[in-house]
mmCIF file of C-alpha atoms in Angstrom:
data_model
loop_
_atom_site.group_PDB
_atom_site.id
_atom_site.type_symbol
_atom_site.label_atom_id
_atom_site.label_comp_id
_atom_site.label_asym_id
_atom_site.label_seq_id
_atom_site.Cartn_x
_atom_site.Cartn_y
_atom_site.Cartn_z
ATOM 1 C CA UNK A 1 22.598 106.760 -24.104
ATOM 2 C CA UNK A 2 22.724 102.826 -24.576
ATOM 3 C CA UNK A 3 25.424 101.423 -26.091
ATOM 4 C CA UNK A 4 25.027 98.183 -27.422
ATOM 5 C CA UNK A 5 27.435 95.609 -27.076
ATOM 6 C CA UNK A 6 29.198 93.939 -30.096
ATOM 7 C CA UNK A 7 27.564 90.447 -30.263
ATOM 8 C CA UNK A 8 24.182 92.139 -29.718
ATOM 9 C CA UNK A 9 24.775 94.528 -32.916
ATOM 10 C CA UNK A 10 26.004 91.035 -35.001
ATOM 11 C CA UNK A 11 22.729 89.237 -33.756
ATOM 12 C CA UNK A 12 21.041 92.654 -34.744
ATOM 13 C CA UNK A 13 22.663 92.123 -38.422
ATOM 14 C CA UNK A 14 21.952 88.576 -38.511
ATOM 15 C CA UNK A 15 18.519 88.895 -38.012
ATOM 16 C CA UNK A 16 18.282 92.339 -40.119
ATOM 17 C CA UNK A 17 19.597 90.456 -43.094
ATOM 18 C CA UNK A 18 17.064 87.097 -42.631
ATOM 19 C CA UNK A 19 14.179 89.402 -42.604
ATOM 20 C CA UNK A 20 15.246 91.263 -45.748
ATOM 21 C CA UNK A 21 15.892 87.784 -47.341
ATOM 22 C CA UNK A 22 12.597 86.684 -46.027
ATOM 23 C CA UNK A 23 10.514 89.696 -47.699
ATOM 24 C CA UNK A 24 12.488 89.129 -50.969
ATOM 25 C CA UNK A 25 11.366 85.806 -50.971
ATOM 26 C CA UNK A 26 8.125 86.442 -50.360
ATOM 27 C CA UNK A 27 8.047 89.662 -53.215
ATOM 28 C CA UNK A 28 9.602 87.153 -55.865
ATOM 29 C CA UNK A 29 8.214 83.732 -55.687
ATOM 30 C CA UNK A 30 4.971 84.266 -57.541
ATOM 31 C CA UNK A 31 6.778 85.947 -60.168
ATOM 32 C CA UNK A 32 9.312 82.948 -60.714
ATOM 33 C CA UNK A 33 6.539 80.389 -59.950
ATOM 34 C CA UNK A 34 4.842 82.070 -62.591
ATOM 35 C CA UNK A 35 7.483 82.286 -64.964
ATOM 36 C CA UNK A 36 8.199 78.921 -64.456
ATOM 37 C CA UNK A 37 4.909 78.146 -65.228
ATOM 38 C CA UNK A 38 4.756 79.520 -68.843
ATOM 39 C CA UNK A 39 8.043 77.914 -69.478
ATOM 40 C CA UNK A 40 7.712 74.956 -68.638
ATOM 41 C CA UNK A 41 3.646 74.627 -68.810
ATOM 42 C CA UNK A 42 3.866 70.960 -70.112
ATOM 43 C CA UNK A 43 6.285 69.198 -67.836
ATOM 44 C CA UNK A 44 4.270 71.128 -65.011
ATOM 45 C CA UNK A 45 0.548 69.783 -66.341
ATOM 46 C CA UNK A 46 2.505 66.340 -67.254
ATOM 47 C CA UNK A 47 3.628 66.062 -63.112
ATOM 48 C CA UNK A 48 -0.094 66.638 -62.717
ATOM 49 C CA UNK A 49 -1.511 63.966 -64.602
ATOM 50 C CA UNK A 50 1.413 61.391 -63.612
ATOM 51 C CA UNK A 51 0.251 61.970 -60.645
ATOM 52 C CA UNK A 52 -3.471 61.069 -61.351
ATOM 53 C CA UNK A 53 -1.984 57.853 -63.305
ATOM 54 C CA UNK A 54 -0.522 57.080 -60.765
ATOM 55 C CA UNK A 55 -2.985 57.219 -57.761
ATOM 56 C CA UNK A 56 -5.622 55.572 -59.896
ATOM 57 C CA UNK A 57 -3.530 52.835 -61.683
ATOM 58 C CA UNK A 58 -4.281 54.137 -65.506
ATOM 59 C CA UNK A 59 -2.327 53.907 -68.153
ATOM 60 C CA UNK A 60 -0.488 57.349 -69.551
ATOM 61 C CA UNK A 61 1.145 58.086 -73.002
ATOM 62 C CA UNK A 62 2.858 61.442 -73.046
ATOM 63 C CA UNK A 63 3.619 63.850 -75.893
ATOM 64 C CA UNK A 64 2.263 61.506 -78.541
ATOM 65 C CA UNK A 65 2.851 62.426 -81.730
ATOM 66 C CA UNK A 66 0.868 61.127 -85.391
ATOM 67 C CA UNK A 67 1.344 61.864 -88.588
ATOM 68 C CA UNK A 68 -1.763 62.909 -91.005
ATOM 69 C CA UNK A 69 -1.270 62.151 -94.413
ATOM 70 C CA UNK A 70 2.500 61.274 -94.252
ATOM 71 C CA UNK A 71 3.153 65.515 -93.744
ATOM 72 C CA UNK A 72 2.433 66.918 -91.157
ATOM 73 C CA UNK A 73 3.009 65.576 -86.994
ATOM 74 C CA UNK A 74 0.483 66.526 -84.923
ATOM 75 C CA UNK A 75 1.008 66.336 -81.205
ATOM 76 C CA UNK A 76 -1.076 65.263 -78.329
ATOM 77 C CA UNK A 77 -0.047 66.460 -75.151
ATOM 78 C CA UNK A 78 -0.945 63.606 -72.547
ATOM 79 C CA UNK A 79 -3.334 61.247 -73.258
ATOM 80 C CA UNK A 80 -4.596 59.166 -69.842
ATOM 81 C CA UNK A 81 -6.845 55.786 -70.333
ATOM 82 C CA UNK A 82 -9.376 55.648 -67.559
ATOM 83 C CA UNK A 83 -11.184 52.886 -66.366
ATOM 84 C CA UNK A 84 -14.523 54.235 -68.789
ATOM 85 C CA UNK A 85 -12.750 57.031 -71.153
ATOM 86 C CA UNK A 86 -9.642 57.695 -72.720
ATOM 87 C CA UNK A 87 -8.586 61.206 -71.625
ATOM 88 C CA UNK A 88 -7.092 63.510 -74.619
ATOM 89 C CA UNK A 89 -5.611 66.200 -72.900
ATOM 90 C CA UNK A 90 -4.299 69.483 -74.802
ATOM 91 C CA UNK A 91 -2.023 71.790 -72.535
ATOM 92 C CA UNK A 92 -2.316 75.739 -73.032
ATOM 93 C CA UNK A 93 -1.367 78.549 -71.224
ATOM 94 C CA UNK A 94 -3.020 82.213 -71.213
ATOM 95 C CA UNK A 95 -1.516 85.112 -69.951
ATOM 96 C CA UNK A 96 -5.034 86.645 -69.771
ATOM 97 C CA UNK A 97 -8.456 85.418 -69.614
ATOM 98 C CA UNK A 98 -10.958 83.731 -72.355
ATOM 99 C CA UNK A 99 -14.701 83.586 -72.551
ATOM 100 C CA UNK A 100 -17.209 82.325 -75.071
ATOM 101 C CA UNK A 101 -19.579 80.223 -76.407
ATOM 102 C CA UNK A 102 -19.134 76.198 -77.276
ATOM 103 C CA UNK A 103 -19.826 76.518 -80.614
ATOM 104 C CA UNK A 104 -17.922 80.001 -81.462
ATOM 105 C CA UNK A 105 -15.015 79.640 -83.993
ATOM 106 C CA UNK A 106 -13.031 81.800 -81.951
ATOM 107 C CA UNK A 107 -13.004 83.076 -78.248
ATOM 108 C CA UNK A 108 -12.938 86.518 -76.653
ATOM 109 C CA UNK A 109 -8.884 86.999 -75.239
ATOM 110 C CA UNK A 110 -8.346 89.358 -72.707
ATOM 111 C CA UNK A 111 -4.630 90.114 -71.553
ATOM 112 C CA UNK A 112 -3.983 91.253 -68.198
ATOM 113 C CA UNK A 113 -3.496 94.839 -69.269
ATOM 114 C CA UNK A 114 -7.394 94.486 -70.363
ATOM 115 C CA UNK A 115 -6.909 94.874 -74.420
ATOM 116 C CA UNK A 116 -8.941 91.988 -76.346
ATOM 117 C CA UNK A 117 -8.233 89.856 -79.256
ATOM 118 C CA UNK A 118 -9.791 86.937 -80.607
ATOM 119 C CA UNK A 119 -8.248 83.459 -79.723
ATOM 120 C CA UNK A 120 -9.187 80.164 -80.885
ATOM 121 C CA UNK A 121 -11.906 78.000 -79.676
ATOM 122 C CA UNK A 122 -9.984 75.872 -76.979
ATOM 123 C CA UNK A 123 -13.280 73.388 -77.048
ATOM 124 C CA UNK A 124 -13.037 73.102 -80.790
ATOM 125 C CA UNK A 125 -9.769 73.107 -81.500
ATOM 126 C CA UNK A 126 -9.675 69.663 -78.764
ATOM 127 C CA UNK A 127 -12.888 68.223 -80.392
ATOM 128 C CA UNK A 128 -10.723 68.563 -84.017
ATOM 129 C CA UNK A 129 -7.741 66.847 -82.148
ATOM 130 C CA UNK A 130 -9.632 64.320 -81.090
ATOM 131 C CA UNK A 131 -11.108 63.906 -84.078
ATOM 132 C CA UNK A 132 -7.942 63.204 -85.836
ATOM 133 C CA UNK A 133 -7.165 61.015 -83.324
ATOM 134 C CA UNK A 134 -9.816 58.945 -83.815
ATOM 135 C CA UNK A 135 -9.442 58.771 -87.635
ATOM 136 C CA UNK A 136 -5.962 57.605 -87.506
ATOM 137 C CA UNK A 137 -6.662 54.684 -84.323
ATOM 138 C CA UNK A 138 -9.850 54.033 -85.328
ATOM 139 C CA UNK A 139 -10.909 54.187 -81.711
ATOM 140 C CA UNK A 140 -14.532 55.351 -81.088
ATOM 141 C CA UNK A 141 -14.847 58.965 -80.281
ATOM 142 C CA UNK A 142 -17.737 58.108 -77.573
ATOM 143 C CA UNK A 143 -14.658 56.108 -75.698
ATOM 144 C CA UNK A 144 -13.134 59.405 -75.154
ATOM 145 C CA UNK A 145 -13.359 62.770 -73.565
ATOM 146 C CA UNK A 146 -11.660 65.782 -74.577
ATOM 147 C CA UNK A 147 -9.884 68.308 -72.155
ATOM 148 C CA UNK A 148 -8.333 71.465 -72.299
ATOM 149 C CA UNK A 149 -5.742 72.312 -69.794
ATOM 150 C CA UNK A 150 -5.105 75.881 -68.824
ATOM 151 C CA UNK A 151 -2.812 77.835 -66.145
ATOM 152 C CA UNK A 152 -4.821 78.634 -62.691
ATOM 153 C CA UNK A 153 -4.693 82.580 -63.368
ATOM 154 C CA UNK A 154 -6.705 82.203 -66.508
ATOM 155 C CA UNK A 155 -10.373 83.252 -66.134
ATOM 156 C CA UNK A 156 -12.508 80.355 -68.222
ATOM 157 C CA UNK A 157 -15.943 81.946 -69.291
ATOM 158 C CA UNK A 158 -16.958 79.552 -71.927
ATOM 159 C CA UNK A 159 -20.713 78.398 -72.021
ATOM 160 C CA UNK A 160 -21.290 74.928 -72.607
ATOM 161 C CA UNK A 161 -23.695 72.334 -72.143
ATOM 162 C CA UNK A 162 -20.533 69.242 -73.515
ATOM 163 C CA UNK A 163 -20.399 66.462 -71.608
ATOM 164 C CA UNK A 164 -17.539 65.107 -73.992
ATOM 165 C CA UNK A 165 -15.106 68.519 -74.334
ATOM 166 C CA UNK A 166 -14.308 70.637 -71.192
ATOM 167 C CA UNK A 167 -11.589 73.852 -70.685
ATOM 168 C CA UNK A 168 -10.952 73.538 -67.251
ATOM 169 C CA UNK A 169 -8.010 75.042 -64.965
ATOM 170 C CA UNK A 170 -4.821 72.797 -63.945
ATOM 171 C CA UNK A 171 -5.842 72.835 -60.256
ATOM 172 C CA UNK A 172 -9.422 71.436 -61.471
ATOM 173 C CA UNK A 173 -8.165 68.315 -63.474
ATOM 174 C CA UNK A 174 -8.242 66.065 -60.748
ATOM 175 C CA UNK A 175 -11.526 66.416 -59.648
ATOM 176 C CA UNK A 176 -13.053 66.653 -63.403
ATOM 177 C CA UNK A 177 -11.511 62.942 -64.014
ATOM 178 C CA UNK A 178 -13.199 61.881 -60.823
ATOM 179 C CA UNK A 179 -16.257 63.310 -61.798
ATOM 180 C CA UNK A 180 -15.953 62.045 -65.392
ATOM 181 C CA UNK A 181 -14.725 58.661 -63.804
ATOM 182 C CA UNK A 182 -18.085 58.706 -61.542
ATOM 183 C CA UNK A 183 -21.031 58.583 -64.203
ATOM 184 C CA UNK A 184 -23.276 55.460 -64.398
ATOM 185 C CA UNK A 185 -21.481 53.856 -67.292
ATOM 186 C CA UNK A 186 -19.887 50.457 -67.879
ATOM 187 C CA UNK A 187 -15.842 49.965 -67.535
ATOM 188 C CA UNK A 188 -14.113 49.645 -70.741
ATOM 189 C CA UNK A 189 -13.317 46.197 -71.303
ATOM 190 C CA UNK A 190 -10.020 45.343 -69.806
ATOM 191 C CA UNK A 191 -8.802 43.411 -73.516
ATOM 192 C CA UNK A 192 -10.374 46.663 -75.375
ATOM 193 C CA UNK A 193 -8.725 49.502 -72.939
ATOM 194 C CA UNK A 194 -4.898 47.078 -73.741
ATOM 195 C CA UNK A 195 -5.340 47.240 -77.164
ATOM 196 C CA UNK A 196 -6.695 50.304 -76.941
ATOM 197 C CA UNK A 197 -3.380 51.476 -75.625
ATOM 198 C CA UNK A 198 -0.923 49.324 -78.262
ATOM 199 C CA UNK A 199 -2.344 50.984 -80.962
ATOM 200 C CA UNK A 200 -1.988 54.212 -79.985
ATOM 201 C CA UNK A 201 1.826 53.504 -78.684
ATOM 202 C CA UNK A 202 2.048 51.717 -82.014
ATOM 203 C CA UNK A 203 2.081 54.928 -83.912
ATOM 204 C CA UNK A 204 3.206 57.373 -81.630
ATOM 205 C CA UNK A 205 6.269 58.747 -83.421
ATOM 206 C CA UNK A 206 7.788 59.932 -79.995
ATOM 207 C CA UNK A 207 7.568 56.201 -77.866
ATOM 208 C CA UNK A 208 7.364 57.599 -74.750
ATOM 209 C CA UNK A 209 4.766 55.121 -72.720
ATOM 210 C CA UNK A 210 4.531 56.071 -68.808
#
């Protein structure tokens, strides 16, 4: 029979109790990551494209906010001036995945226990943001792009041919500015893209220029 001596059965303890704190870890940081996530799904897409703003030097208004017809405010998550597109960019999280066509009213939703519902068009309901923004700057539409933000566990199935409106996954929004950023068109004007940007802080109820 071993016995084992007393500083041997505290090491035995110490290292007992690290590994149990080590798989508990391991067992519950996707689930808090991911609740997290939902939470706080616009400060967590915000860090994103801060980021992007500012590794490429562009201009970012955050959580602008219009009014349309003096009654109702309508909110724009982030909106990111390029050097050849303003970037509207609509945050929203799915606890399931969506598919679809571009020009369907509404999208297939299914939840991850695999029961479906409709949801609305994510590509249409940006293009009508967009829109509005447009209407109230008086900005060309072909100066912008439209983009739908989702969380990185949501499935995107949505066919479409747009080279204006895209759904696209958190983790992919980098490289779809870069590959926006890349076609064989002119800069904006650097006097256009300022006052491109004063009148949209001018209205924005919420004055929060990054």
């Amino acid at each position: 029979m071993i016995l084992l001596s007393t500083p041997l059965i505290i090491t035995f303890i110490i290292l007992a109790v690290i590994l149990l704190g080590v798989i508990i870890f391991i067992f519950l940081v996707n689930p808090i990551r991911k609740i997290y996530t939902k939470k706080h799904f616009n400060k967590v897409v915000y860090k994103k494209v801060y980021k992007i703003a500012q590794y490429k030097d562009f201009y970012l208004i955050n959580n602008f906010t219009f009014t349309l017809d003096n009654v109702q405010n309508i909110v724009v998550d982030h909106i990111l001036f390029g050097e050849k597109y303003i970037y509207v960019i609509m945050d929203k999280y799915y606890e399931g995945n969506i598919s679809g066509k571009q020009a369907d009213n509404s999208c297939i939703f299914v939840a991850k226990n695999g029961s479906k519902s409709y949801t609305d068009n994510p590509l249409l309901v940006i293009k009508k943001l967009l829109t509005l923004l447009c209407s109230v700057t008086g900005l060309p539409s072909e100066l912008m792009v439209g983009l739908c933000i989702t969380n990185n566990d949501c499935a995107i199935r949505i066919q479409s041919d747009s080279k204006q409106f895209y759904a696209a996954n958190l983790k992919e929004l980098s490289h779809l500015v870069k590959l926006v950023e890349s076609r064989n068109v002119e800069n904006i004007n650097e006097e256009k893209l300022q006052e491109a940007v004063l009148i949209i802080d001018k209205i924005n109820k919420k004055d929060r220029t990054k």
